[in-house]
Coordinates of C-alpha atoms in Angstrom, one line a residue:
M1 CA 0.0 0.0 0.0
N2 CA 1.3 3.4 -0.9
W3 CA 0.7 5.3 2.3
I4 CA 2.0 8.6 0.8
S5 CA -1.0 8.6 -1.6
Q6 CA -3.3 8.4 1.5
I7 CA -1.9 11.6 3.1
P8 CA -4.7 14.0 2.0
S9 CA -7.5 11.8 3.3
I10 CA -5.6 11.1 6.5
L11 CA -5.0 14.8 7.0
F12 CA -8.6 15.6 6.3
T13 CA -9.7 13.1 8.9
F14 CA -7.2 14.4 11.4
L15 CA -8.5 18.0 11.0
I16 CA -12.1 16.9 11.5
V17 CA -11.3 15.0 14.7
T18 CA -9.2 17.9 16.0
S19 CA -12.0 20.4 15.3
L20 CA -14.5 18.3 17.1
A21 CA -12.1 18.0 20.1
V22 CA -11.6 21.7 20.4
G23 CA -15.3 22.3 20.1
G24 CA -15.9 19.6 22.7
A25 CA -13.5 21.3 25.2
T26 CA -16.5 23.3 26.5
G27 CA -19.0 20.5 26.1
H28 CA -20.8 22.2 23.2
V29 CA -20.4 22.4 19.4
Q30 CA -21.2 25.7 17.7
S31 CA -24.3 25.4 15.6
G32 CA -23.3 28.4 13.4
A33 CA -26.8 30.0 13.8
Q34 CA -26.9 33.8 14.0
G35 CA -27.8 35.6 17.2
T36 CA -30.2 38.6 17.4
V37 CA -31.0 41.4 19.8
A38 CA -34.4 40.8 21.4
D39 CA -35.3 44.5 21.6
S40 CA -35.1 46.8 18.5
E41 CA -34.6 49.9 20.7
I42 CA -33.0 50.2 24.1
F43 CA -33.2 53.4 26.1
E44 CA -31.1 54.2 29.2
E45 CA -29.3 57.1 31.0
V46 CA -25.6 57.7 31.2
G47 CA -24.4 56.3 34.6
D48 CA -27.0 53.5 34.7
I49 CA -26.6 49.9 33.7
V50 CA -27.6 48.9 30.2
K51 CA -29.1 45.5 29.6
I52 CA -29.0 44.0 26.1
P53 CA -31.0 40.8 25.6
V54 CA -29.5 38.5 22.9
R55 CA -31.3 35.5 21.5
V56 CA -29.0 32.6 20.4
S57 CA -29.3 28.9 19.8
P58 CA -29.0 26.9 23.0
H59 CA -25.4 26.8 24.2
D60 CA -24.1 29.0 21.4
T61 CA -21.5 31.8 21.6
A62 CA -22.3 35.2 20.2
T63 CA -20.3 38.4 19.6
V64 CA -22.2 41.6 20.1
N65 CA -20.9 44.9 18.7
I66 CA -21.9 48.3 20.2
S67 CA -20.6 51.2 18.1
R68 CA -20.9 54.8 17.1
K69 CA -18.4 57.4 15.8
Q70 CA -15.2 57.3 17.8
Y71 CA -16.3 54.3 20.0
S72 CA -16.9 50.6 19.6
A73 CA -17.0 47.6 21.8
E74 CA -17.2 43.8 21.1
V75 CA -18.5 41.5 23.7
T76 CA -18.3 37.7 23.2
A77 CA -20.3 35.5 25.5
T78 CA -21.7 31.9 25.7
D79 CA -25.2 30.7 26.6
Q80 CA -24.0 28.5 29.4
D81 CA -27.3 27.2 30.6
G82 CA -28.8 26.5 27.2
D83 CA -31.9 28.6 27.6
G84 CA -31.2 30.4 24.3
Q85 CA -30.6 33.8 25.9
I86 CA -27.6 35.9 26.9
Q87 CA -28.1 39.2 28.7
I88 CA -25.2 41.6 28.2
R89 CA -24.8 44.1 31.0
I90 CA -22.9 47.4 30.6
N91 CA -22.1 49.7 33.5
T92 CA -21.9 52.9 31.5
F93 CA -20.1 54.7 34.3
E94 CA -17.3 52.2 34.5
T95 CA -16.8 52.3 30.7
Q96 CA -15.9 56.0 31.2
T97 CA -13.7 55.7 34.3
S98 CA -12.2 52.3 34.9
G99 CA -9.8 51.8 31.9
N100 CA -10.1 49.7 28.8
P101 CA -12.0 47.5 28.7
S102 CA -14.3 47.7 31.7
G103 CA -17.9 47.8 32.7
Y104 CA -19.0 44.8 30.6
S105 CA -20.5 41.6 32.1
V106 CA -23.2 39.0 31.5
S107 CA -26.0 37.8 33.7
S108 CA -25.3 34.5 35.5
P109 CA -24.9 31.7 34.7
D110 CA -23.8 32.7 31.2
H111 CA -20.1 33.1 30.5
L112 CA -18.3 36.3 29.4
R113 CA -15.4 35.2 27.1
E114 CA -13.9 38.4 25.7
V115 CA -14.3 42.2 25.6
S116 CA -12.5 44.6 23.4
Q117 CA -13.1 48.4 23.4
R118 CA -12.0 51.2 21.1
G119 CA -12.2 54.8 22.2
D120 CA -11.1 56.7 25.3
N121 CA -14.4 58.2 26.5
G122 CA -16.5 55.1 27.0
L123 CA -20.3 55.1 26.6
T124 CA -21.5 58.7 26.6
E125 CA -24.7 60.4 25.4
G126 CA -25.8 59.5 22.0
E127 CA -27.2 56.7 19.8
Y128 CA -25.3 53.4 19.2
D129 CA -25.8 50.6 16.7
I130 CA -26.0 47.1 18.1
A131 CA -25.1 44.2 15.8
V132 CA -24.6 40.4 16.5
D133 CA -22.1 38.1 14.9
G134 CA -20.9 40.5 12.2
N135 CA -24.4 41.1 10.8
A136 CA -25.9 44.5 10.0
P137 CA -27.2 46.3 13.1
D138 CA -30.7 45.2 14.2
S139 CA -31.0 47.3 17.3
T140 CA -30.1 50.7 18.7
L141 CA -29.0 51.9 22.1
S142 CA -29.9 55.5 23.1
L143 CA -28.2 57.0 26.0
S144 CA -29.3 60.3 27.5
S145 CA -28.4 62.5 30.5
G146 CA -30.4 61.5 33.6
V147 CA -32.2 63.9 35.9
F148 CA -33.2 63.9 39.6
Q149 CA -36.8 64.4 40.5
P150 CA -37.8 66.1 43.8
G151 CA -37.7 63.6 46.7
Q152 CA -40.9 62.1 48.0
L153 CA -41.7 61.4 51.7
H154 CA -43.2 58.1 53.0
T155 CA -43.5 56.7 56.4
L156 CA -43.9 53.3 58.2
P157 CA -45.2 52.5 61.6
A158 CA -42.6 52.3 64.4
S159 CA -43.4 48.6 64.9
E160 CA -42.4 47.7 61.3
K161 CA -38.9 46.4 60.4
I162 CA -36.8 48.3 57.9
T163 CA -36.7 45.8 55.1
K164 CA -36.6 46.3 51.4
T165 CA -40.1 45.0 50.9
N166 CA -41.5 47.2 53.7
V167 CA -39.7 50.3 52.5
I168 CA -40.5 50.0 48.8
R169 CA -43.9 48.5 48.9
N170 CA -45.6 49.3 52.2
G171 CA -44.5 52.9 52.9
S172 CA -47.4 55.4 53.0
P173 CA -47.1 58.8 51.3
T174 CA -47.1 61.4 53.9
P175 CA -47.2 65.2 54.3
S176 CA -44.1 66.9 55.7
Q177 CA -44.8 65.8 59.3
I178 CA -43.4 62.6 60.8
A179 CA -44.2 61.3 64.3
R180 CA -41.1 60.7 66.4
G181 CA -40.5 56.9 66.6
D182 CA -42.0 56.3 63.1
I183 CA -39.8 55.3 60.2
L184 CA -39.0 58.2 57.8
I185 CA -38.5 57.1 54.1
A186 CA -37.2 59.3 51.3
E187 CA -37.9 58.1 47.8
F188 CA -35.5 59.5 45.2
E189 CA -36.2 59.1 41.5
A190 CA -32.7 59.5 40.3
E191 CA -31.7 58.6 36.8
G192 CA -28.1 57.8 36.0
I193 CA -26.9 56.5 39.5
M194 CA -27.3 52.7 39.4
G195 CA -23.9 52.2 37.8
V196 CA -22.3 55.1 39.8
G197 CA -23.1 54.2 43.4
R198 CA -21.1 51.6 45.1
F199 CA -24.2 50.2 46.7
D200 CA -22.7 46.8 47.6
D201 CA -19.5 48.2 49.2
P202 CA -20.1 51.9 50.0
P203 CA -17.0 53.8 51.3
G204 CA -19.3 55.0 54.1
N205 CA -19.2 51.5 55.6
N206 CA -15.4 51.5 56.0
G207 CA -13.9 51.5 59.5
I208 CA -12.2 54.8 58.8
V209 CA -13.9 57.4 56.5
A210 CA -12.5 60.7 55.3
V211 CA -15.2 63.3 55.4
D212 CA -13.6 64.8 52.3
S213 CA -11.7 62.0 50.4
T214 CA -9.8 64.4 48.1
V215 CA -6.1 63.5 48.1
G216 CA -3.9 66.0 49.9
T217 CA -6.7 67.9 51.5
K218 CA -7.1 68.7 55.2
T219 CA -10.3 67.2 56.5
A220 CA -11.9 65.1 59.3
H221 CA -11.8 61.3 59.7
T222 CA -14.6 59.3 61.2
V223 CA -13.8 56.0 62.9
Q224 CA -16.6 53.4 63.4
V225 CA -16.1 50.0 64.9
Q226 CA -18.7 47.6 66.2
G227 CA -18.3 45.7 69.5
E228 CA -17.6 42.0 69.4
G229 CA -19.3 39.2 71.4
A230 CA -21.2 40.0 74.6
N231 CA -19.2 43.0 75.8
T232 CA -15.9 44.6 75.0
S233 CA -14.2 46.7 77.6
F234 CA -11.3 49.1 77.0
R235 CA -9.5 52.2 78.3
E236 CA -7.3 52.5 75.3
M237 CA -8.4 52.9 71.7
R238 CA -5.8 52.7 69.0
I239 CA -6.0 53.6 65.3
S240 CA -3.2 52.5 63.0
Y241 CA -2.9 53.6 59.4
D242 CA -0.8 51.0 57.6
N243 CA 2.4 52.5 56.2
A244 CA 3.1 49.6 53.8
A245 CA 2.4 51.7 50.7
N246 CA 4.2 54.8 52.2
E247 CA 0.9 56.7 52.1
L248 CA -0.1 58.0 55.5
P249 CA -2.3 60.9 56.6
S250 CA -0.1 63.7 57.9
D251 CA -0.5 66.3 60.6
L252 CA -1.8 63.7 63.1
V253 CA -0.1 65.6 65.8
K254 CA -2.5 68.5 65.2
L255 CA -5.7 66.4 65.3
N256 CA -8.6 67.6 67.3
I257 CA -11.1 65.1 68.6
T258 CA -14.7 66.4 68.2
H259 CA -16.8 63.3 68.9
A260 CA -16.2 60.2 71.0
G261 CA -18.8 57.8 72.3
V262 CA -21.1 54.8 71.7
D263 CA -24.0 54.5 69.4
S264 CA -26.3 52.1 71.2
D265 CA -29.1 51.7 68.6
Q266 CA -27.3 52.0 65.2
D267 CA -28.9 55.3 64.3
G268 CA -25.6 57.1 63.7
Q269 CA -25.8 59.2 66.8
I270 CA -23.7 59.1 70.0
D271 CA -25.8 57.9 72.9
R272 CA -23.1 57.6 75.5
S273 CA -20.2 60.1 75.1
F274 CA -16.8 59.5 76.6
I275 CA -15.1 62.5 75.2
S276 CA -14.9 64.1 78.6
S277 CA -13.1 61.0 79.9
I278 CA -10.2 61.3 77.4
V279 CA -7.1 62.1 79.3
N280 CA -4.3 61.4 76.8
V281 CA -3.9 61.4 73.0
N282 CA -0.6 60.2 71.5
T283 CA 0.2 60.3 67.8
N284 CA 3.4 59.6 65.8
S285 CA 4.8 59.8 62.3
E286 CA 4.1 56.1 61.8
G287 CA 0.3 56.8 61.5
I288 CA -0.6 55.6 65.0
I289 CA -3.2 57.3 67.3
K290 CA -3.6 56.2 70.9
I291 CA -6.5 57.5 73.0
T292 CA -6.7 56.8 76.7
T293 CA -9.7 57.4 79.0
T294 CA -9.9 57.7 82.7
D295 CA -12.9 55.2 83.0
Q296 CA -13.4 51.8 81.5
Q297 CA -15.6 52.0 78.4
T298 CA -17.9 49.1 77.5
V299 CA -19.5 48.3 74.2
S300 CA -21.8 45.3 73.3
G301 CA -21.9 43.4 70.1
S302 CA -24.9 45.4 68.9
E303 CA -23.3 48.8 69.6
T304 CA -20.8 50.9 67.7
V305 CA -17.9 53.1 68.9
L306 CA -17.8 56.4 67.0
L307 CA -14.9 58.7 66.9
R308 CA -14.2 61.8 64.8
Y309 CA -11.1 64.0 64.7
E310 CA -10.3 67.0 62.6
N311 CA -7.2 68.6 61.0
V312 CA -5.9 65.5 59.2
T313 CA -4.3 65.8 55.8
N314 CA -5.1 63.0 53.4
P315 CA -2.2 61.2 51.5
S316 CA -1.2 62.4 48.1
R317 CA -2.3 59.3 46.1
P318 CA -5.8 57.8 45.7
G319 CA -6.6 54.2 46.6
A320 CA -7.8 51.9 49.4
Y321 CA -5.3 51.4 52.2
P322 CA -5.4 49.0 55.1
A323 CA -5.8 50.1 58.7
T324 CA -6.5 48.6 62.1
I325 CA -8.7 49.7 65.0
S326 CA -8.1 48.3 68.5
L327 CA -10.4 48.5 71.5
G328 CA -8.2 47.3 74.3
P329 CA -6.9 43.9 73.2
N330 CA -9.5 43.5 70.4
R331 CA -8.1 44.3 67.0
I332 CA -10.2 44.9 63.9
D333 CA -8.8 45.1 60.4
T334 CA -10.4 47.7 58.1
T335 CA -9.9 50.0 55.2
V336 CA -9.6 53.8 54.5
E337 CA -10.0 55.2 51.0
Y338 CA -9.0 58.3 49.2
G339 CA -9.8 59.8 45.8
P340 CA -12.8 59.9 43.5
A341 CA -14.0 56.4 44.1
A342 CA -14.4 57.2 47.8
T343 CA -16.2 60.6 47.3
G344 CA -19.6 60.6 49.0
N345 CA -20.8 58.0 51.5
L346 CA -22.2 55.9 48.5
G347 CA -19.0 56.4 46.4
N348 CA -18.0 57.9 43.1
G349 CA -19.5 61.3 44.1
L350 CA -22.9 59.9 45.2
N351 CA -23.9 61.1 48.7
V352 CA -26.9 61.1 51.0
K353 CA -26.6 63.6 53.8
A354 CA -28.8 63.4 56.9
S355 CA -29.1 66.5 59.1
T356 CA -31.5 68.3 61.5
T357 CA -32.2 72.0 61.8
S358 CA -30.2 72.8 64.9
S359 CA -27.1 70.6 64.6
N360 CA -25.3 67.8 62.7
R361 CA -26.3 65.1 65.2
F362 CA -25.2 62.2 62.9
V363 CA -21.6 61.1 63.4
A364 CA -21.7 57.8 61.4
P365 CA -21.3 58.3 57.7
L366 CA -24.4 56.2 56.9
P367 CA -27.0 56.8 59.7
F368 CA -29.7 55.1 57.7
K369 CA -30.5 52.1 55.6
Y370 CA -30.9 52.3 51.8
F371 CA -32.4 50.1 49.0
T372 CA -32.3 50.4 45.2
S373 CA -34.9 49.7 42.6
P374 CA -32.9 49.9 39.4
D375 CA -35.8 49.1 37.0
D376 CA -37.5 52.4 37.9
D377 CA -34.4 54.4 38.9
R378 CA -35.4 54.6 42.6
L379 CA -33.2 55.0 45.6
Y380 CA -35.0 54.6 49.0
V381 CA -33.4 55.9 52.2
A382 CA -35.0 54.8 55.5
M383 CA -34.3 56.2 59.0
D384 CA -35.6 55.2 62.4
T385 CA -36.6 58.4 64.2
S386 CA -37.0 56.9 67.7
G387 CA -33.6 58.1 68.8
L388 CA -34.2 61.7 67.7
N389 CA -35.0 63.2 71.1
N390 CA -35.2 66.9 71.8
V391 CA -35.7 67.8 68.2
T392 CA -39.5 68.1 68.1
R393 CA -40.7 70.6 65.6
E394 CA -37.3 70.6 63.9
S395 CA -36.7 69.7 60.3
I396 CA -35.0 66.5 59.3
S397 CA -33.3 66.7 55.9
L398 CA -32.2 63.9 53.6
R399 CA -30.4 65.2 50.6
L400 CA -29.2 63.1 47.7
S401 CA -26.4 64.7 45.6
Q402 CA -24.1 63.6 42.8
S403 CA -20.9 65.5 42.3
R404 CA -18.1 65.0 39.9
K405 CA -15.1 67.3 39.5
E406 CA -14.3 66.0 36.1
G407 CA -15.8 63.7 33.5
P408 CA -19.1 63.5 31.7
I409 CA -21.4 62.8 34.7
A410 CA -23.2 66.1 35.6
A411 CA -23.7 67.3 39.2
K412 CA -27.3 66.7 40.4
K413 CA -29.2 66.9 43.7
S414 CA -32.6 66.2 45.3
A415 CA -33.9 66.8 48.8
T416 CA -36.7 65.9 51.2
N417 CA -37.5 67.7 54.4
A418 CA -39.8 66.5 57.2
T419 CA -40.8 68.1 60.5
L420 CA -40.5 65.8 63.5
V421 CA -43.6 66.0 65.8
E422 CA -44.6 64.1 68.9
P423 CA -46.8 61.0 68.5
T424 CA -50.3 62.3 69.4
A425 CA -54.0 61.4 68.8
N426 CA -57.0 63.7 69.1
M427 CA -60.2 61.8 69.9
A428 CA -63.8 62.8 69.4
I429 CA -66.6 60.9 71.2
A430 CA -70.0 61.2 69.7
N431 CA -72.0 60.4 72.9
D432 CA -71.1 61.7 76.4
Q433 CA -73.8 59.4 77.9
W434 CA -73.2 55.7 77.0
Q435 CA -75.6 52.8 77.5
A436 CA -72.7 50.4 77.4
G437 CA -74.6 47.1 77.0
S438 CA -76.9 48.0 74.1
E439 CA -75.4 50.9 72.1
P440 CA -71.9 51.5 70.7
L441 CA -69.6 54.2 72.0
E442 CA -68.7 56.0 68.7
I443 CA -65.2 57.3 68.6
T444 CA -63.4 59.1 65.7
G445 CA -60.0 60.9 65.7
T446 CA -57.0 62.2 64.0
T447 CA -53.3 61.5 64.7
T448 CA -49.7 62.2 63.7
L449 CA -48.9 58.5 63.7
A450 CA -48.1 56.7 60.4
P451 CA -50.9 55.0 58.5
N452 CA -51.4 51.3 59.4
T453 CA -50.2 51.9 62.9
D454 CA -52.0 49.6 65.4
I455 CA -53.5 51.6 68.3
W456 CA -56.0 50.7 71.1
I457 CA -58.9 52.5 72.6
R458 CA -58.4 52.1 76.3
V459 CA -61.4 52.2 78.6
R460 CA -60.8 52.1 82.3
S461 CA -63.0 52.3 85.4
G462 CA -63.4 55.7 87.0
T463 CA -63.5 54.3 90.6
D464 CA -61.9 51.5 92.5
V465 CA -65.2 50.0 93.7
P466 CA -65.9 47.2 93.5
S467 CA -62.5 46.7 91.7
P468 CA -60.5 48.7 89.0
W469 CA -60.6 47.4 85.5
I470 CA -59.1 48.3 82.0
Y471 CA -60.3 47.1 78.6
H472 CA -58.5 47.6 75.3
Y473 CA -60.2 47.7 71.9
P474 CA -57.9 47.5 68.8
T475 CA -58.1 49.7 65.7
S476 CA -55.7 50.9 63.0
I477 CA -54.7 54.3 61.6
Q478 CA -56.1 54.8 58.1
S479 CA -54.3 56.3 55.1
N480 CA -55.4 59.8 55.9
R481 CA -54.2 59.5 59.5
T482 CA -57.6 59.1 61.0
F483 CA -59.1 56.4 63.1
E484 CA -62.5 55.2 64.3
A485 CA -64.0 52.7 66.6
D486 CA -67.5 51.6 67.8
I487 CA -67.3 49.9 71.2
T488 CA -70.1 47.9 72.7
E489 CA -69.3 46.5 76.2
D490 CA -71.7 44.6 78.5
R491 CA -69.2 44.1 81.3
I492 CA -69.4 47.7 82.4
E493 CA -71.8 48.5 85.3
A494 CA -74.2 51.4 84.8
N495 CA -74.1 54.7 86.7
E496 CA -70.3 55.0 86.8
P497 CA -68.0 57.2 84.8
V498 CA -65.3 55.7 82.6
Y499 CA -62.1 57.1 81.2
V500 CA -61.4 56.7 77.5
S501 CA -58.0 57.3 75.8
T502 CA -55.8 56.2 72.9
V503 CA -52.6 54.1 73.4
T504 CA -49.9 52.5 71.4
R505 CA -47.5 49.7 72.2
T506 CA -45.2 52.3 73.9
G507 CA -47.8 54.2 75.9
P508 CA -50.6 56.8 75.7
V509 CA -50.7 59.2 72.8
G510 CA -53.7 61.2 73.8
P511 CA -55.6 62.6 76.8
E512 CA -58.3 60.8 78.7
E513 CA -62.0 61.7 78.2
I514 CA -64.7 61.0 80.7
V515 CA -67.9 59.2 79.6
N516 CA -70.9 58.6 81.9
V517 CA -72.3 55.1 81.6
T518 CA -76.1 54.9 82.0
N519 CA -78.8 52.2 81.9
R520 CA -81.8 52.1 79.6
T521 CA -84.2 53.5 82.3
E522 CA -82.1 56.6 82.8
Q523 CA -81.8 57.1 79.0
N524 CA -85.6 57.1 78.8

């Protein structure tokens, strides 16, 4: 047999086998079918996250091209789960700020294979063609500049938990008054922030936060550290800025401590101050601050130590740097950040500031909880007002702002203002003579409490003879902050006065009213 004459067929067979082996390396063989964009038009705002739905054959790989004059990007991804869909996600902010290429991903469980990007400015305002697998464009992406709408106020009853579902779905629109103890919610419709804010890892959650993160600037630093275990006791608090990168804040010798204490209920305020107990502050050029108090300080696992000091000069280079905070023998590793990414308590220039009329009571950088709803460009900020004592009739302000010293993202702002009032209820009783066993006691009223708050009408005996008694009748606050109740009670003896009032779980919220109980004969 002349094996030389068989070379072409042998080589052909070898190439086929090799091709199948390479295709089988991922467990799938390309079908060669063309992908398409599911939406012919996609609209989004600069700074938000664009979603491009691509239809492919199950398990296929597709290459998506997004282009306009002076910019183009190619994204190659595989339908990993075989559902015939790939969702390309583009953080338009990151395409502008984080280098080339950046900001591109695919929704899980699909697999991003390769991204290439041409152009220095990333995705900015304008219209882009979208094409799949080298075909003619079959979709367009329109990016516009987002706007901030005026903030809207909502409220939740004090008994509710601050969860995403409660805050977004169950909050009741409210006028500008909030009863102390209820939950204040600010709803911000803010286009162009979902790709900007570092909502999963905000700089405001770091153990050390520069009030102004600009490199080289003189500012204040806030330290926040939660207790560990049952209780942590200490007389010495130590802050150590890591010198490994040779980037330390300077002028520590000149620092001025303005706040020191314990936040016992996680509302960002100091509830137990120990600033008057500080007897010694030592600093050195190695980035170490040691603070000594006369008395032993104790913090539980649910409490946070807050410290703020002024006249600190930030390092000259941006970045995230390690640091440690020690409460006595307990050491906590943390981070401090400088530069544009750390600007604002939500990062990248995005900030929510909480304040009251008379003073800046909030020491913690994030004295609230927040939730996002990207599909409708909403940011919700929720604050428990139960710890806001001695500020009745004052205004509470929650202000959302987006600042950027350079780049294409415009500065924007939105604000809400609420007046904090005492929880009260004004009750009106239709009948001052009550035949308790056969007719209802008709009660209506208005209140400052949040809608859906559970309250009780309390009826108590006016005398101690034969024995004192109290009955409670539940009702709930309606959406317009009114309530009503019709009480029929056959356990009450005739010819005695009773006292009627409104109460909540935490106590009375209105004055007592006297009602005389009569029998049928007296009524006739």
